[in-house]
XYZ file of N, CA, C and O in Angstrom:
568
model
N 16.465 -24.280 37.610
C 17.236 -25.468 37.315
C 16.492 -26.399 36.408
O 15.386 -26.780 36.695
N 17.037 -26.681 35.280
C 16.483 -27.789 34.494
C 17.450 -28.928 34.693
O 18.607 -28.743 34.955
N 16.977 -30.093 34.545
C 17.833 -31.275 34.754
C 16.916 -32.486 34.982
O 15.787 -32.541 34.591
N 17.487 -33.426 35.713
C 16.803 -34.680 35.944
C 16.814 -35.030 37.424
O 17.824 -34.927 38.128
N 15.612 -35.450 37.896
C 15.464 -35.990 39.249
C 15.093 -37.452 39.055
O 14.264 -37.765 38.212
N 15.672 -38.303 39.832
C 15.370 -39.734 39.777
C 14.734 -40.205 41.035
O 15.151 -39.767 42.132
N 13.772 -41.112 40.905
C 13.137 -41.688 42.074
C 12.992 -43.195 41.764
O 12.633 -43.593 40.689
N 13.241 -44.001 42.803
C 13.056 -45.465 42.709
C 11.715 -45.880 43.229
O 11.304 -45.352 44.289
N 11.081 -46.782 42.535
C 9.771 -47.281 42.993
C 9.797 -48.836 42.883
O 10.488 -49.446 42.073
N 9.017 -49.473 43.798
C 8.895 -50.905 43.818
C 7.458 -51.404 43.888
O 7.189 -52.526 44.123
N 6.503 -50.467 43.712
C 5.105 -50.810 43.798
C 4.512 -50.657 45.173
O 3.266 -50.825 45.320
N 5.270 -50.369 46.163
C 4.758 -50.238 47.495
C 4.158 -48.823 47.713
O 4.449 -47.888 47.009
N 3.327 -48.688 48.736
C 2.730 -47.413 49.077
C 3.843 -46.410 49.487
O 3.776 -45.229 49.200
N 4.845 -46.894 50.214
C 5.884 -45.986 50.683
C 6.725 -45.493 49.500
O 7.120 -44.331 49.493
N 6.965 -46.346 48.499
C 7.727 -45.868 47.355
C 6.899 -44.841 46.587
O 7.453 -43.891 45.987
N 5.569 -44.991 46.537
C 4.727 -44.009 45.857
C 4.786 -42.679 46.621
O 4.795 -41.620 45.957
N 4.826 -42.713 47.934
C 4.959 -41.472 48.684
C 6.236 -40.754 48.303
O 6.223 -39.490 48.092
N 7.317 -41.480 48.218
C 8.569 -40.853 47.814
C 8.499 -40.323 46.378
O 8.981 -39.269 46.050
N 7.847 -41.102 45.479
C 7.703 -40.695 44.118
C 6.841 -39.429 44.015
O 7.146 -38.525 43.172
N 5.764 -39.348 44.790
C 4.925 -38.143 44.755
C 5.724 -36.909 45.165
O 5.628 -35.831 44.573
N 6.544 -37.059 46.208
C 7.393 -35.970 46.642
C 8.384 -35.604 45.541
O 8.644 -34.405 45.265
N 8.960 -36.593 44.920
C 9.922 -36.365 43.870
C 9.326 -35.618 42.668
O 9.908 -34.721 42.120
N 8.039 -35.927 42.367
C 7.358 -35.298 41.242
C 7.134 -33.828 41.567
O 7.331 -32.945 40.722
N 6.761 -33.566 42.782
C 6.534 -32.155 43.246
C 7.839 -31.382 43.171
O 7.888 -30.243 42.716
N 8.912 -31.980 43.686
C 10.240 -31.323 43.668
C 10.661 -31.065 42.240
O 11.117 -29.971 41.911
N 10.595 -32.090 41.379
C 11.007 -31.916 40.003
C 10.228 -30.808 39.290
O 10.832 -29.959 38.626
N 8.922 -30.831 39.483
C 8.121 -29.769 38.876
C 8.506 -28.416 39.359
O 8.616 -27.442 38.602
N 8.725 -28.248 40.681
C 9.135 -26.986 41.262
C 10.492 -26.530 40.760
O 10.719 -25.300 40.665
N 11.399 -27.427 40.442
C 12.701 -27.063 39.904
C 12.706 -26.918 38.400
O 13.758 -26.531 37.831
N 11.622 -27.248 37.731
C 11.612 -27.225 36.295
C 12.428 -28.355 35.710
O 12.940 -28.254 34.584
N 12.568 -29.447 36.454
C 13.342 -30.605 36.022
C 12.388 -31.725 35.589
O 11.212 -31.670 35.879
N 12.936 -32.699 34.859
C 12.159 -33.851 34.472
C 12.338 -34.899 35.568
O 13.349 -34.914 36.285
N 11.378 -35.766 35.703
C 11.434 -36.867 36.690
C 11.576 -38.188 35.936
O 10.788 -38.452 35.034
N 12.519 -38.977 36.406
C 12.641 -40.338 35.854
C 12.307 -41.338 36.962
O 12.937 -41.376 37.967
N 11.245 -42.135 36.716
C 10.776 -43.119 37.646
C 11.465 -44.416 37.279
O 11.345 -44.979 36.204
N 12.312 -44.917 38.276
C 13.132 -46.049 38.027
C 12.673 -47.268 38.825
O 12.438 -47.157 40.044
N 12.564 -48.404 38.148
C 12.347 -49.671 38.885
C 13.481 -50.610 38.515
O 13.849 -50.748 37.344
N 13.969 -51.315 39.576
C 15.061 -52.248 39.330
C 14.473 -53.643 39.088
O 13.401 -53.996 39.609
N 15.216 -54.445 38.338
C 14.843 -55.823 38.183
C 16.090 -56.654 38.306
O 17.200 -56.262 37.943
N 15.910 -57.897 38.834
C 17.066 -58.740 39.212
C 17.802 -59.330 38.022
O 19.032 -59.440 38.018
N 17.063 -59.679 36.986
C 17.750 -60.396 35.842
C 17.023 -60.110 34.548
O 15.857 -59.762 34.551
N 17.739 -60.276 33.486
C 17.145 -60.196 32.142
C 16.714 -61.621 31.761
O 17.459 -62.364 31.134
N 15.543 -61.997 32.195
C 15.089 -63.346 31.889
C 13.655 -63.323 31.382
O 12.867 -62.485 31.766
N 13.394 -64.256 30.522
C 12.055 -64.416 30.021
C 11.693 -65.875 30.236
O 12.428 -66.765 29.922
N 10.501 -66.074 30.820
C 10.049 -67.429 31.074
C 8.662 -67.586 30.403
O 7.828 -66.734 30.493
N 8.522 -68.720 29.731
C 7.250 -69.051 29.082
C 6.514 -70.057 30.013
O 7.105 -71.089 30.319
N 5.300 -69.704 30.388
C 4.508 -70.581 31.244
C 3.277 -71.013 30.472
O 2.536 -70.174 29.989
N 3.083 -72.330 30.414
C 1.949 -72.875 29.690
C 1.076 -73.641 30.695
O 1.580 -74.527 31.393
N -0.184 -73.260 30.775
C -1.153 -74.009 31.584
C -2.346 -74.301 30.700
O -3.067 -73.354 30.274
N -2.552 -75.582 30.393
C -3.569 -75.970 29.461
C -3.296 -75.338 28.099
O -2.210 -75.435 27.561
N -4.287 -74.650 27.563
C -4.110 -73.971 26.296
C -3.659 -72.542 26.386
O -3.487 -71.853 25.373
N -3.461 -72.060 27.638
C -3.017 -70.667 27.861
C -1.498 -70.597 27.959
O -0.845 -71.483 28.502
N -0.925 -69.535 27.410
C 0.509 -69.323 27.485
C 0.747 -67.899 27.969
O 0.158 -66.943 27.509
N 1.645 -67.772 28.964
C 2.053 -66.469 29.471
C 3.557 -66.328 29.270
O 4.324 -67.275 29.499
N 3.959 -65.136 28.897
C 5.385 -64.822 28.805
C 5.680 -63.869 29.945
O 5.172 -62.772 29.997
N 6.576 -64.310 30.841
C 6.947 -63.499 32.013
C 8.366 -62.977 31.741
O 9.312 -63.727 31.590
N 8.485 -61.673 31.682
C 9.762 -61.055 31.438
C 10.061 -60.032 32.562
O 9.289 -59.089 32.774
N 11.153 -60.279 33.286
C 11.466 -59.411 34.457
C 11.554 -57.946 34.066
O 11.000 -57.079 34.695
N 12.298 -57.695 32.988
C 12.523 -56.282 32.540
C 11.231 -55.651 32.131
O 10.943 -54.509 32.455
N 10.382 -56.423 31.416
C 9.136 -55.881 30.956
C 8.174 -55.576 32.149
O 7.525 -54.529 32.154
N 8.138 -56.492 33.128
C 7.320 -56.247 34.287
C 7.783 -55.030 35.082
O 6.967 -54.259 35.569
N 9.080 -54.892 35.196
C 9.662 -53.721 35.909
C 9.296 -52.450 35.178
O 8.882 -51.464 35.780
N 9.384 -52.473 33.841
C 9.065 -51.265 33.064
C 7.569 -50.933 33.218
O 7.235 -49.773 33.341
N 6.721 -51.945 33.223
C 5.285 -51.707 33.369
C 5.008 -51.076 34.762
O 4.172 -50.149 34.903
N 5.686 -51.537 35.807
C 5.476 -51.018 37.117
C 5.903 -49.562 37.168
O 5.230 -48.684 37.729
N 7.057 -49.238 36.599
C 7.544 -47.849 36.573
C 6.577 -46.978 35.795
O 6.287 -45.852 36.224
N 6.086 -47.450 34.670
C 5.187 -46.650 33.823
C 3.859 -46.451 34.559
O 3.269 -45.361 34.480
N 3.363 -47.449 35.224
C 2.102 -47.361 36.018
C 2.239 -46.217 37.053
O 1.335 -45.397 37.211
N 3.397 -46.240 37.696
C 3.613 -45.140 38.714
C 3.734 -43.767 38.006
O 3.183 -42.790 38.514
N 4.399 -43.721 36.898
C 4.560 -42.472 36.182
C 3.207 -41.897 35.718
O 2.961 -40.692 35.839
N 2.310 -42.755 35.303
C 0.971 -42.360 34.906
C 0.214 -41.712 36.098
O -0.369 -40.634 35.991
N 0.312 -42.330 37.261
C -0.324 -41.828 38.468
C 0.297 -40.474 38.839
O -0.436 -39.557 39.265
N 1.596 -40.360 38.656
C 2.246 -39.095 39.055
C 1.876 -37.966 38.085
O 1.781 -36.819 38.485
N 1.708 -38.292 36.814
C 1.292 -37.285 35.823
C -0.048 -36.722 36.187
O -0.344 -35.546 35.920
N -0.938 -37.596 36.689
C -2.288 -37.122 37.144
C -2.147 -36.243 38.377
O -2.867 -35.260 38.550
N -1.237 -36.605 39.248
C -1.027 -35.935 40.551
C -0.382 -34.555 40.317
O -0.727 -33.556 41.002
N 0.580 -34.454 39.397
C 1.281 -33.221 39.130
C 1.187 -32.884 37.655
O 2.081 -33.184 36.822
N 0.005 -32.334 37.197
C -0.231 -32.056 35.771
C 0.899 -31.143 35.211
O 1.340 -30.228 35.870
N 1.289 -31.438 33.995
C 2.281 -30.598 33.328
C 3.726 -31.035 33.631
O 4.663 -30.552 33.015
N 3.908 -31.953 34.578
C 5.244 -32.415 34.925
C 5.775 -33.333 33.795
O 4.979 -34.038 33.178
N 7.045 -33.261 33.563
C 7.682 -34.136 32.570
C 8.168 -35.339 33.320
O 9.082 -35.286 34.119
N 7.513 -36.526 33.046
C 7.827 -37.747 33.823
C 7.993 -38.869 32.866
O 7.112 -39.159 32.035
N 9.119 -39.587 32.950
C 9.305 -40.782 32.140
C 9.579 -41.954 33.110
O 9.643 -41.807 34.296
N 9.683 -43.160 32.505
C 9.900 -44.322 33.328
C 10.916 -45.211 32.659
O 11.096 -45.209 31.459
N 11.631 -45.959 33.548
C 12.726 -46.805 33.042
C 12.894 -47.983 33.993
O 12.675 -47.868 35.212
N 13.260 -49.126 33.386
C 13.631 -50.330 34.183
C 15.138 -50.543 34.068
O 15.667 -50.449 32.945
N 15.803 -50.770 35.171
C 17.222 -50.943 35.159
C 17.616 -52.252 35.835
O 17.045 -52.510 36.959
N 18.434 -53.022 35.259
C 18.865 -54.337 35.843
C 19.837 -54.075 37.015
O 20.760 -53.260 36.882
N 19.581 -54.765 38.085
C 20.470 -54.665 39.261
C 19.726 -54.524 40.533
O 18.488 -54.431 40.560
N 20.452 -54.478 41.657
C 19.862 -54.235 42.934
C 19.318 -52.779 42.918
O 19.895 -51.912 42.240
N 18.255 -52.501 43.680
C 17.671 -51.146 43.624
C 18.706 -50.029 43.857
O 18.701 -49.093 43.101
N 19.539 -50.169 44.894
C 20.498 -49.044 45.147
C 21.498 -48.925 44.026
O 21.815 -47.772 43.633
N 21.932 -49.978 43.411
C 22.876 -49.951 42.331
C 22.199 -49.348 41.051
O 22.779 -48.562 40.319
N 20.952 -49.778 40.820
C 20.211 -49.255 39.682
C 20.038 -47.774 39.730
O 20.186 -47.056 38.745
N 19.685 -47.234 40.913
C 19.466 -45.772 41.047
C 20.782 -45.010 40.831
O 20.785 -44.003 40.142
N 21.832 -45.518 41.427
C 23.138 -44.815 41.302
C 23.599 -44.859 39.836
O 24.093 -43.848 39.313
N 23.499 -46.015 39.194
C 23.903 -46.155 37.780
C 23.063 -45.268 36.893
O 23.629 -44.621 35.975
N 21.788 -45.224 37.110
C 20.916 -44.384 36.270
C 21.215 -42.928 36.489
O 21.256 -42.137 35.536
N 21.498 -42.524 37.714
C 21.885 -41.120 37.973
C 23.195 -40.803 37.315
O 23.322 -39.671 36.700
N 24.138 -41.695 37.316
C 25.407 -41.470 36.621
C 25.243 -41.395 35.113
O 25.763 -40.517 34.429
N 24.421 -42.318 34.551
C 24.208 -42.386 33.119
C 23.510 -41.117 32.589
O 23.872 -40.644 31.518
N 22.558 -40.589 33.363
C 21.774 -39.434 32.875
C 22.319 -38.086 33.344
O 21.845 -37.083 32.878
N 23.268 -38.104 34.239
C 23.738 -36.829 34.785
C 22.719 -36.179 35.693
O 22.628 -34.938 35.761
N 21.932 -37.004 36.413
C 20.891 -36.475 37.286
C 21.441 -35.572 38.358
O 22.585 -35.722 38.812
N 20.648 -34.596 38.767
C 21.027 -33.684 39.820
C 20.596 -34.102 41.219
O 21.093 -33.661 42.218
N 19.571 -34.993 41.241
C 19.000 -35.459 42.527
C 18.407 -36.819 42.412
O 17.754 -37.171 41.421
N 18.636 -37.646 43.451
C 17.991 -38.913 43.576
C 17.092 -38.804 44.819
O 17.539 -38.332 45.880
N 15.803 -39.231 44.707
C 14.846 -39.221 45.783
C 14.547 -40.633 46.173
O 14.235 -41.478 45.298
N 14.681 -40.955 47.453
C 14.360 -42.282 47.977
C 13.580 -42.168 49.251
O 13.602 -41.131 49.937
N 12.826 -43.210 49.571
C 12.125 -43.276 50.840
C 13.045 -43.766 51.928
O 14.111 -44.310 51.711
N 12.608 -43.551 53.143
C 13.428 -43.859 54.295
C 13.224 -45.306 54.875
O 13.720 -45.649 55.879
N 12.509 -46.163 54.142
C 12.281 -47.497 54.616
C 13.588 -48.219 54.827
O 14.511 -48.110 54.002
N 13.679 -48.915 55.927
C 14.856 -49.650 56.248
C 15.957 -48.869 56.946
O 17.053 -49.378 57.193
N 15.693 -47.603 57.304
C 16.732 -46.816 57.933
C 16.690 -46.876 59.477
O 17.409 -46.225 60.153
N 15.732 -47.714 60.006
C 15.702 -47.882 61.420
C 15.520 -49.364 61.730
O 15.276 -50.170 60.821
N 15.657 -49.730 62.968
C 15.473 -51.140 63.319
C 16.506 -52.036 62.709
O 17.671 -51.681 62.486
N 16.081 -53.234 62.311
C 16.946 -54.213 61.702
C 17.542 -53.728 60.418
O 18.653 -53.976 60.069
N 16.741 -52.928 59.649
C 17.207 -52.377 58.367
C 18.446 -51.488 58.572
O 19.311 -51.464 57.677
N 18.525 -50.839 59.691
C 19.673 -49.991 59.967
C 20.922 -50.851 60.094
O 22.027 -50.431 59.702
N 20.816 -52.007 60.659
C 21.951 -52.927 60.831
C 22.302 -53.565 59.498
O 23.489 -53.652 59.128
N 21.319 -54.008 58.773
C 21.529 -54.719 57.543
C 21.801 -53.786 56.362
O 22.379 -54.220 55.324
N 21.399 -52.572 56.465
C 21.545 -51.589 55.391
C 20.269 -51.333 54.665
O 19.378 -52.188 54.628
N 20.121 -50.143 54.140
C 18.895 -49.787 53.411
C 19.243 -49.262 52.070
O 20.406 -48.874 51.827
N 18.270 -49.195 51.175
C 18.487 -48.626 49.883
C 18.887 -47.168 50.040
O 19.853 -46.699 49.443
N 18.175 -46.466 50.898
C 18.458 -45.030 51.090
C 19.901 -44.817 51.547
O 20.602 -43.904 51.071
N 20.327 -45.562 52.550
C 21.665 -45.406 53.057
C 22.753 -45.753 51.981
O 23.699 -45.032 51.806
N 22.513 -46.847 51.285
C 23.443 -47.219 50.206
C 23.529 -46.159 49.118
O 24.620 -45.852 48.653
N 22.369 -45.653 48.725
C 22.331 -44.581 47.705
C 23.074 -43.354 48.149
O 23.854 -42.772 47.469
N 22.790 -42.967 49.400
C 23.396 -41.714 49.939
C 24.908 -41.865 49.958
O 25.601 -40.843 49.739
N 25.431 -43.013 50.206
C 26.883 -43.216 50.197
C 27.508 -43.295 48.819
O 28.692 -42.973 48.673
N 26.785 -43.744 47.850
C 27.367 -44.002 46.524
C 26.929 -43.025 45.430
O 27.456 -43.063 44.314
N 25.926 -42.203 45.683
C 25.353 -41.348 44.657
C 26.352 -40.282 44.090
O 27.134 -39.742 44.813
N 26.238 -40.059 42.762
C 27.054 -39.044 42.122
C 26.444 -37.653 42.238
O 26.913 -36.708 41.629
N 25.334 -37.528 42.985
C 24.610 -36.277 43.054
C 23.975 -36.176 44.435
O 24.169 -37.043 45.299
N 23.171 -35.155 44.652
C 22.475 -34.979 45.938
C 21.407 -36.078 46.080
O 20.862 -36.621 45.087
N 21.125 -36.408 47.338
C 20.104 -37.418 47.635
C 19.109 -36.784 48.648
O 19.528 -36.174 49.612
N 17.835 -36.949 48.362
C 16.750 -36.411 49.217
C 16.061 -37.699 49.781
O 15.553 -38.514 48.990
N 16.025 -37.829 51.080
C 15.367 -38.996 51.701
C 14.052 -38.537 52.276
O 13.982 -37.680 53.130
N 12.946 -39.159 51.767
C 11.616 -38.808 52.141
C 11.172 -39.659 53.311
O 11.348 -40.879 53.292
N 10.613 -39.029 54.332
C 10.062 -39.808 55.454
C 8.735 -40.323 54.986
O 7.764 -39.576 54.813
N 8.661 -41.626 54.784
C 7.451 -42.245 54.215
C 6.637 -43.029 55.256
O 5.544 -43.499 54.899
N 7.149 -43.174 56.405
C 6.424 -43.938 57.477
C 5.611 -43.012 58.322
O 5.854 -41.862 58.496
């Protein structure tokens, strides 16, 4: 199977565990892996403190986080085809939209929020599983 596997990351250890599993699955299937990070808004803020100026861009920061994860995954699974992307929206919506846009065959998510209070309030994994246009693999990350 060649195609696309998508995994969402947020910089947490648990999301990296899901991403590592996704990289292994994608490599085993001969598929490429797309590391997706969601960001809330397309905004740029300029912060000046004294003579220093910082430009804070939500989309750029999300893209950097996704690429940082992709670099670590390339080291973990040599030869794997891994790219990174930042998508505007809530994490569950971003993953489903990216899977639809790319025609992905699989979305990989961690199981965070699927028990306890998260089960009542909803989790990214549960939302993705209900809305995905493709198969969903939920990694036990705890």
